[in-house]
Coordinates of C-alpha atoms in Angstrom, one line a residue:
Chain D
M1 CA 1.9 -3.1 37.6
A2 CA -1.4 -5.1 38.4
S3 CA -4.6 -3.2 37.1
R4 CA -6.5 -1.6 39.9
T5 CA -9.8 -3.4 41.0
R6 CA -10.3 -1.0 43.9
P7 CA -10.4 2.6 44.3
I8 CA -7.2 4.5 45.2
R9 CA -7.0 5.1 49.0
F10 CA -5.8 8.6 50.2
R11 CA -4.4 9.5 53.6
T12 CA -4.6 13.1 54.8
T13 CA -5.4 15.1 57.8
F14 CA -6.3 18.2 55.8
R15 CA -9.7 19.2 55.4
N16 CA -9.4 21.8 52.7
T17 CA -8.9 22.0 48.9
I18 CA -6.8 18.7 48.7
Y19 CA -9.5 16.7 50.6
D20 CA -12.1 18.1 48.1
L21 CA -10.0 17.1 45.3
F22 CA -9.4 13.6 46.4
K23 CA -13.2 13.2 47.1
S24 CA -14.0 14.5 43.8
K25 CA -11.8 12.0 42.1
G26 CA -13.9 9.3 43.9
W27 CA -10.7 8.1 45.9
T28 CA -11.5 6.7 49.5
E29 CA -10.1 7.9 52.6
T30 CA -7.9 5.8 55.0
E31 CA -6.4 6.7 58.4
S32 CA -3.9 4.0 58.3
D33 CA -0.1 5.3 58.5
T34 CA 1.1 2.6 56.1
D35 CA -1.6 1.3 54.0
W36 CA -2.3 4.1 51.5
D37 CA -1.8 4.7 47.8
V38 CA -1.6 8.5 47.9
A39 CA -0.6 10.7 51.1
W40 CA -0.8 14.3 51.4
V41 CA 0.9 15.0 54.6
D42 CA 2.4 17.9 56.7
K43 CA 6.0 18.3 55.9
D44 CA 7.2 17.2 59.4
W45 CA 5.1 14.1 59.1
I46 CA 7.5 12.5 56.7
R47 CA 10.5 12.7 58.9
E48 CA 8.7 11.2 61.9
N49 CA 6.8 8.4 60.1
F50 CA 9.0 7.6 57.0
L51 CA 12.3 6.3 58.6
Q52 CA 11.2 2.7 59.3
Q53 CA 9.0 2.3 56.3
T54 CA 9.4 0.6 53.1
L55 CA 7.1 2.0 50.5
A56 CA 5.5 -0.1 48.0
D57 CA 6.1 0.9 44.2
H58 CA 2.9 2.6 43.7
Q59 CA 2.7 4.7 47.0
R60 CA 3.1 8.5 46.3
I61 CA 3.7 11.1 48.9
N62 CA 3.9 14.9 48.7
H63 CA 7.3 15.6 50.3
F64 CA 10.9 14.5 49.9
P65 CA 12.5 13.7 53.3
N66 CA 15.3 16.3 52.9
H67 CA 13.1 19.3 51.9
Y68 CA 14.6 21.5 54.7
E69 CA 17.7 21.7 52.6
L70 CA 15.6 24.0 50.4
T71 CA 13.3 25.6 52.8
R72 CA 15.4 26.5 55.8
K73 CA 17.0 29.8 55.1
D74 CA 20.4 28.9 56.4
N75 CA 20.6 25.6 54.6
L76 CA 19.3 27.2 51.3
I77 CA 22.1 30.0 51.5
K78 CA 24.7 27.3 52.3
N79 CA 23.7 25.1 49.2
L80 CA 23.5 28.2 47.0
K81 CA 26.9 29.5 48.1
R82 CA 28.5 26.1 47.9
T83 CA 27.2 25.5 44.3
Q84 CA 28.5 29.0 43.3
R85 CA 31.9 28.4 44.6
A86 CA 32.3 25.1 43.1
L87 CA 31.5 26.6 39.7
Q88 CA 34.0 29.4 40.3
R89 CA 36.6 26.9 41.3
E90 CA 36.0 24.9 38.0
G91 CA 36.6 28.2 36.1
L92 CA 32.8 28.2 34.9
V93 CA 32.5 32.0 35.4
D94 CA 29.4 32.5 33.5
E95 CA 27.7 29.6 35.2
A96 CA 28.7 30.9 38.6
A97 CA 27.3 34.3 37.7
R98 CA 24.0 32.7 37.0
Y99 CA 23.7 32.1 40.7
D100 CA 23.7 35.8 41.3
F101 CA 20.1 35.9 42.3
F102 CA 20.4 36.2 46.0
P103 CA 21.8 39.2 47.7
G104 CA 24.9 39.0 50.2
T105 CA 23.8 36.8 53.0
W106 CA 25.6 35.6 56.2
L107 CA 24.5 33.0 58.7
L108 CA 24.3 34.2 62.4
P109 CA 25.9 33.8 64.8
A110 CA 28.3 31.5 62.9
D111 CA 29.5 34.2 60.4
Y112 CA 29.1 37.2 62.4
G113 CA 32.8 38.2 62.1
L114 CA 32.6 37.8 58.3
F115 CA 29.6 39.9 58.2
V116 CA 31.2 42.7 60.1
E117 CA 34.1 42.7 57.7
E118 CA 31.7 43.0 54.8
F119 CA 29.5 45.4 56.4
K120 CA 32.4 48.1 56.4
N121 CA 32.8 47.9 52.7
Y122 CA 29.1 49.1 52.2
P123 CA 28.3 52.7 52.2
S124 CA 26.7 54.0 55.3
G125 CA 22.9 53.9 55.2
T126 CA 22.9 50.6 53.4
I127 CA 19.8 48.6 54.7
W128 CA 20.1 45.1 56.0
I129 CA 17.5 42.6 56.8
M130 CA 17.4 40.0 59.6
K131 CA 15.4 36.8 59.2
P132 CA 15.2 34.0 61.7
T133 CA 16.0 30.7 59.8
G134 CA 13.3 28.5 60.9
S135 CA 10.1 30.6 60.7
A136 CA 8.0 31.7 57.9
Q137 CA 5.3 34.3 57.1
G138 CA 7.6 37.2 58.1
K139 CA 7.9 36.4 61.8
G140 CA 10.7 38.0 63.6
I141 CA 12.1 39.9 60.6
F142 CA 13.5 43.3 61.0
L143 CA 15.6 45.9 59.1
F144 CA 18.5 47.9 60.3
T145 CA 21.4 50.2 59.0
R146 CA 23.8 50.3 61.9
L147 CA 25.7 47.5 63.5
Q148 CA 24.7 49.1 66.9
Q149 CA 21.2 48.2 66.2
I150 CA 21.9 44.4 66.1
N151 CA 24.3 44.7 69.1
D152 CA 21.4 45.8 71.1
W153 CA 19.3 43.0 69.9
K154 CA 22.0 40.6 70.5
K155 CA 22.1 41.7 74.1
D156 CA 18.3 41.7 74.3
S157 CA 18.0 38.2 72.9
G158 CA 20.7 36.7 75.1
W159 CA 22.4 35.5 71.9
K160 CA 25.6 33.6 72.4
T161 CA 28.3 33.9 69.7
D162 CA 29.1 30.2 69.9
A163 CA 30.0 28.9 66.4
A164 CA 28.8 25.4 67.2
Q165 CA 25.2 26.3 67.7
A166 CA 23.0 26.2 64.6
A167 CA 22.4 29.4 62.6
S168 CA 19.5 31.2 64.2
Y169 CA 19.3 34.1 61.9
V170 CA 20.4 35.1 58.4
V171 CA 21.4 38.6 57.8
Q172 CA 21.0 39.8 54.2
R173 CA 21.6 42.9 52.2
Y174 CA 18.1 44.4 51.7
I175 CA 17.0 44.9 48.1
E176 CA 16.3 48.6 48.0
N177 CA 15.2 49.1 44.4
P178 CA 12.2 46.7 44.0
Q179 CA 10.0 47.2 41.1
L180 CA 6.9 49.3 42.3
I181 CA 3.3 49.1 40.9
G182 CA 1.1 52.1 41.9
G183 CA 3.8 53.0 44.5
K184 CA 3.4 49.6 46.2
K185 CA 5.9 46.8 46.7
F186 CA 5.1 43.3 45.7
D187 CA 6.5 39.8 45.4
L188 CA 5.7 36.9 43.1
R189 CA 4.5 33.6 44.3
L190 CA 5.1 30.9 41.9
Y191 CA 4.4 27.0 42.1
V192 CA 7.1 24.6 41.1
L193 CA 6.6 20.8 41.0
V194 CA 9.6 18.5 41.3
T195 CA 8.7 14.8 40.5
S196 CA 12.3 13.5 40.8
Y197 CA 15.8 14.8 41.8
N198 CA 17.5 12.0 39.9
P199 CA 17.3 13.1 37.1
L200 CA 15.9 16.5 38.1
T201 CA 12.4 16.7 36.7
V202 CA 10.8 20.4 37.0
Y203 CA 7.5 21.5 36.1
I204 CA 6.4 25.2 36.7
Y205 CA 2.9 26.5 36.8
R206 CA 1.7 29.2 34.5
S207 CA -0.3 30.8 37.0
G208 CA 0.6 32.2 40.4
F209 CA 0.3 35.7 42.2
A210 CA 1.7 39.1 42.6
R211 CA 1.2 39.9 46.3
F212 CA 1.3 43.7 47.1
S213 CA 2.0 45.5 50.3
S214 CA -1.0 47.7 51.3
Y215 CA 1.2 50.6 52.0
R216 CA 3.2 52.8 49.7
Y217 CA 6.9 52.0 49.6
N218 CA 9.7 54.3 51.0
T219 CA 13.0 53.6 52.7
T220 CA 13.3 56.6 55.0
K221 CA 14.7 56.0 58.5
A222 CA 11.5 56.4 60.5
N223 CA 9.9 53.8 58.2
L224 CA 12.3 50.9 58.6
S225 CA 10.6 49.5 61.5
D226 CA 7.3 49.4 59.6
T227 CA 7.1 45.8 58.5
Y228 CA 3.9 46.4 56.6
V229 CA 5.7 48.5 54.1
H230 CA 8.5 46.1 53.4
L231 CA 7.1 42.6 53.9
T232 CA 4.5 41.5 51.3
N233 CA 3.7 38.2 53.1
V234 CA -0.1 37.8 53.3
A235 CA 0.2 36.7 56.9
V236 CA 1.9 40.0 57.7
Q237 CA -0.3 42.2 55.6
K238 CA -3.5 40.7 57.2
T239 CA -2.7 41.9 60.7
G240 CA -1.8 45.5 59.4
P241 CA -4.0 48.6 60.1
G242 CA -6.7 49.1 57.6
F243 CA -6.1 45.8 55.8
D244 CA -8.8 45.0 53.2
A245 CA -8.8 41.6 51.7
G246 CA -10.7 42.7 48.8
A247 CA -8.6 45.7 48.0
G248 CA -6.6 44.1 45.3
S249 CA -3.7 43.0 47.3
K250 CA -3.1 40.0 45.0
W251 CA -3.0 39.9 41.3
P252 CA -3.2 36.7 39.3
L253 CA 0.3 36.3 37.5
R254 CA -1.5 37.0 34.2
N255 CA -2.3 40.5 35.1
Y256 CA 1.4 41.1 36.1
R257 CA 2.5 39.6 32.7
L258 CA 0.1 41.9 30.9
F259 CA 1.2 44.9 32.8
L260 CA 4.9 44.1 32.0
V261 CA 4.2 43.7 28.3
G262 CA 2.4 47.1 28.3
K263 CA 5.3 48.8 29.9
Y264 CA 8.4 47.1 28.6
G265 CA 7.2 45.0 25.6
H266 CA 7.1 41.3 24.9
Q267 CA 10.8 40.7 24.5
A268 CA 12.0 42.1 27.8
T269 CA 8.9 40.5 29.6
D270 CA 9.7 37.1 28.1
R271 CA 13.4 37.5 29.0
M272 CA 12.4 38.3 32.7
F273 CA 10.2 35.2 33.0
L274 CA 12.9 33.0 31.4
D275 CA 15.4 34.4 34.1
V276 CA 12.7 33.5 36.7
E277 CA 12.5 29.9 35.3
E278 CA 16.2 29.6 35.3
L279 CA 16.5 30.9 38.9
C280 CA 14.0 28.4 40.0
V281 CA 15.8 25.4 38.2
N282 CA 19.3 26.6 39.4
T283 CA 17.9 26.7 43.0
L284 CA 16.9 23.1 42.7
L285 CA 20.2 22.0 41.0
S286 CA 22.0 23.5 44.1
V287 CA 20.3 21.0 46.4
Q288 CA 20.0 18.1 44.0
K289 CA 22.8 16.1 45.5
V290 CA 21.8 16.5 49.1
M291 CA 18.3 15.6 48.2
I292 CA 19.0 12.4 46.7
S293 CA 21.6 11.4 49.5
D294 CA 20.3 8.5 51.3
V295 CA 23.2 8.5 53.9
I296 CA 21.1 10.2 56.5
W297 CA 18.5 7.3 56.2
L298 CA 21.2 4.8 56.6
I299 CA 22.5 6.4 59.6
A300 CA 18.9 6.9 61.0
S301 CA 18.2 3.2 60.3
L302 CA 21.4 2.1 62.1
I303 CA 20.5 4.3 65.2
C304 CA 16.9 2.6 65.3
L305 CA 18.6 -0.8 65.0
I306 CA 21.0 0.0 67.8
A307 CA 18.3 1.5 70.0
S308 CA 16.1 -1.7 69.5
L309 CA 19.0 -4.1 70.4
I310 CA 19.7 -2.0 73.6
R311 CA 16.1 -2.3 74.7
Chain Y
M1 CA 14.8 3.6 51.0
I2 CA 15.0 5.3 47.6
S3 CA 13.0 8.3 48.0
D4 CA 12.9 9.4 44.5
K5 CA 10.4 6.9 43.2
H6 CA 7.8 7.9 45.8
C7 CA 8.2 11.4 46.5
F8 CA 7.2 14.8 44.8
E9 CA 7.0 18.1 46.1
M10 CA 5.2 21.4 45.1
Y11 CA 7.1 24.4 46.1
G12 CA 5.9 27.9 46.6
Y13 CA 8.7 30.3 45.4
D14 CA 8.8 33.8 46.7
I15 CA 10.5 36.1 44.2
L16 CA 11.1 39.7 44.3
I17 CA 11.6 41.8 40.8
D18 CA 13.7 44.8 41.0
E19 CA 13.3 47.9 38.9
T20 CA 15.8 46.6 36.3
L21 CA 13.5 43.5 36.0
K22 CA 16.2 41.2 37.7
P23 CA 14.5 38.4 39.8
W24 CA 15.7 37.8 43.4
L25 CA 15.0 34.7 45.3
I26 CA 13.4 35.5 48.7
E27 CA 12.4 31.9 49.8
V28 CA 11.2 28.5 49.0
N29 CA 8.2 27.0 50.9
A30 CA 7.6 23.3 50.9
S31 CA 4.1 23.6 52.3
P32 CA 2.6 26.7 50.3
S33 CA -0.9 27.5 51.5
I34 CA -3.6 25.5 49.7
T35 CA -6.5 26.9 51.5
A36 CA -8.3 29.7 49.8
D37 CA -10.2 32.9 50.9
T38 CA -12.1 33.7 47.7
I39 CA -13.9 31.6 45.2
Q40 CA -11.4 32.6 42.4
D41 CA -8.5 31.6 44.8
Y42 CA -10.3 28.3 45.5
D43 CA -10.7 27.6 41.8
L44 CA -7.0 28.2 41.2
K45 CA -5.7 26.1 44.0
F46 CA -8.1 23.1 43.2
G47 CA -7.0 23.3 39.6
L48 CA -3.3 23.5 40.7
L49 CA -3.7 20.5 43.0
E50 CA -5.7 18.6 40.3
D51 CA -2.7 19.4 37.9
V52 CA -0.1 18.2 40.4
Y53 CA -1.9 14.7 40.6
S54 CA -2.2 14.8 36.9
V55 CA 1.5 15.2 36.5
V56 CA 2.3 12.7 39.4
D57 CA -0.1 10.2 37.4
V58 CA -0.9 7.8 40.2
E59 CA -2.5 5.5 37.8
Q60 CA 0.3 5.8 35.5
K61 CA -1.6 6.6 32.2
L62 CA 0.9 9.0 30.8
G63 CA 3.8 7.8 28.7
H64 CA 7.4 8.1 29.0
G65 CA 10.3 8.0 26.6
V66 CA 13.2 5.5 26.7
D67 CA 15.1 8.0 28.9
G68 CA 12.3 8.3 31.3
R69 CA 11.3 11.6 30.0
P70 CA 7.6 12.5 30.3
L71 CA 6.2 12.5 26.8
E72 CA 3.8 15.3 27.6
P73 CA 5.4 18.6 28.1
T74 CA 2.3 20.3 29.2
V75 CA -0.2 18.9 31.7
G76 CA -3.0 21.3 32.8
G77 CA -1.3 24.6 33.9
F78 CA 2.2 22.8 34.3
D79 CA 5.0 23.0 31.7
L80 CA 7.9 20.7 32.0
I81 CA 11.1 23.0 31.9
Y82 CA 13.9 20.6 33.1
H83 CA 14.6 16.9 32.8
G84 CA 18.3 16.2 33.5
E85 CA 18.7 19.1 31.2
K86 CA 16.8 22.2 29.9
V87 CA 13.6 21.3 28.1
R88 CA 13.7 23.4 24.7
P89 CA 10.6 25.5 24.4
D90 CA 8.3 24.8 21.4
R91 CA 9.7 26.8 18.5
Q92 CA 6.1 27.5 17.4
A93 CA 5.1 29.1 20.7
T94 CA 4.7 32.9 20.8
Y95 CA 6.3 33.1 24.2
T96 CA 9.2 31.0 25.2
S97 CA 8.2 31.2 28.9
K98 CA 4.6 30.4 29.6
L99 CA 4.7 32.1 33.1
G100 CA 1.7 34.3 33.4
C101 CA 0.0 32.9 30.3
F102 CA -2.5 30.8 32.2
D103 CA -5.9 30.6 30.7
P104 CA -8.5 28.4 32.3
A105 CA -10.3 27.5 29.1
D106 CA -7.0 26.6 27.5
R107 CA -6.3 24.4 30.5
Q108 CA -9.6 22.5 30.2
R109 CA -9.1 22.1 26.4
G110 CA -5.6 20.7 27.0
L111 CA -6.6 18.4 29.6
R112 CA -9.5 16.9 27.7
K113 CA -7.2 16.3 24.7
L114 CA -4.5 14.9 26.8
W115 CA -6.9 12.1 28.5
A116 CA -8.7 11.5 25.1
S117 CA -5.1 10.7 23.7
V118 CA -4.4 8.3 26.5
G119 CA -7.8 6.6 26.3
A120 CA -8.8 7.6 29.9
T121 CA -12.0 9.1 31.0
G122 CA -12.1 12.6 32.4
K123 CA -10.3 13.7 35.6

């Protein structure tokens, strides 16, 4: 690789932390769609702009084209289930059991029949959670205990049980026994960096957050519709009554680790964090093949070629 | 197009811990928020992104083994945990998982040492 005689050129439409970082490194901004060394782009940009481009060796961009295999809830579940089934078929019982880190999940409307069958096997009062597949930040999520409650919703939303249409919701057994700290529910936000899917190369960041609900946790019936109690997303919490951004709704991961060590000791704490690391890696392994598949690019290029010939 | 050489991705994992300390995957986000609402949050996210680019190594300062494995298992706050197979944790380390062991002073020291060892200056 030729040694650089000019500063690195970056392309980004963001004007926040990432822009500050690039500036602080002395890199120069470019608005060119093609002529850049480093691009930090929105995840949709890559699919719109990447198809016809050939990138030079040195160019680096912050998304993989197939990221939705991991980030769309329906795709993620399909990939996890497929991997678990494949391991079971090969008789790798222990390895398959290591994928037991997501609760029972079905795609709706396609798997509605399967879900209803399974629903009957759970004790009454079991709590279920419905999540739209494409949205984030807790939008459109609700909890229920009776099938009747989604029948009503089905009618209201004009949902057709047409197996051919894409999954619009996932329904999942709700985890009813979350660890609570000070009576509050929380989740962990961790940062994982993948620099290659072939071979899979994964880094995990030592820091992160525990993000707390502002409200005391309980699962009484009256409370199920109160998403502020059940969802820890910052976007949800921010809109809640009496939300106070300064009231410790977020802990650095370090505080959470110290809390665990104090309560359970070093060994149990370390075991738990190793399980978390393994969960992160196993999730990525389940999408590895679809991430490196270039078949869709071939098809997309052919479509572009045909379209240009017709024109 | 071979995406792998050019692409990297930083994911935000959302994980729930139950009362038996079992982790459950909630979701994976390919565009975790990098905006900050407090100074502490800004420092963490700025450092996080700085470390992303240190790992990605646009200027190709960091070395790789014959199998392509990065020679540096720790870059800033990032620890390499997988490269074609599990990366064995350092036997000397007190903890086998470094999650939750972030220390800004440690990070700075580590980065200074790292860049000094590859003969680069700062950043």
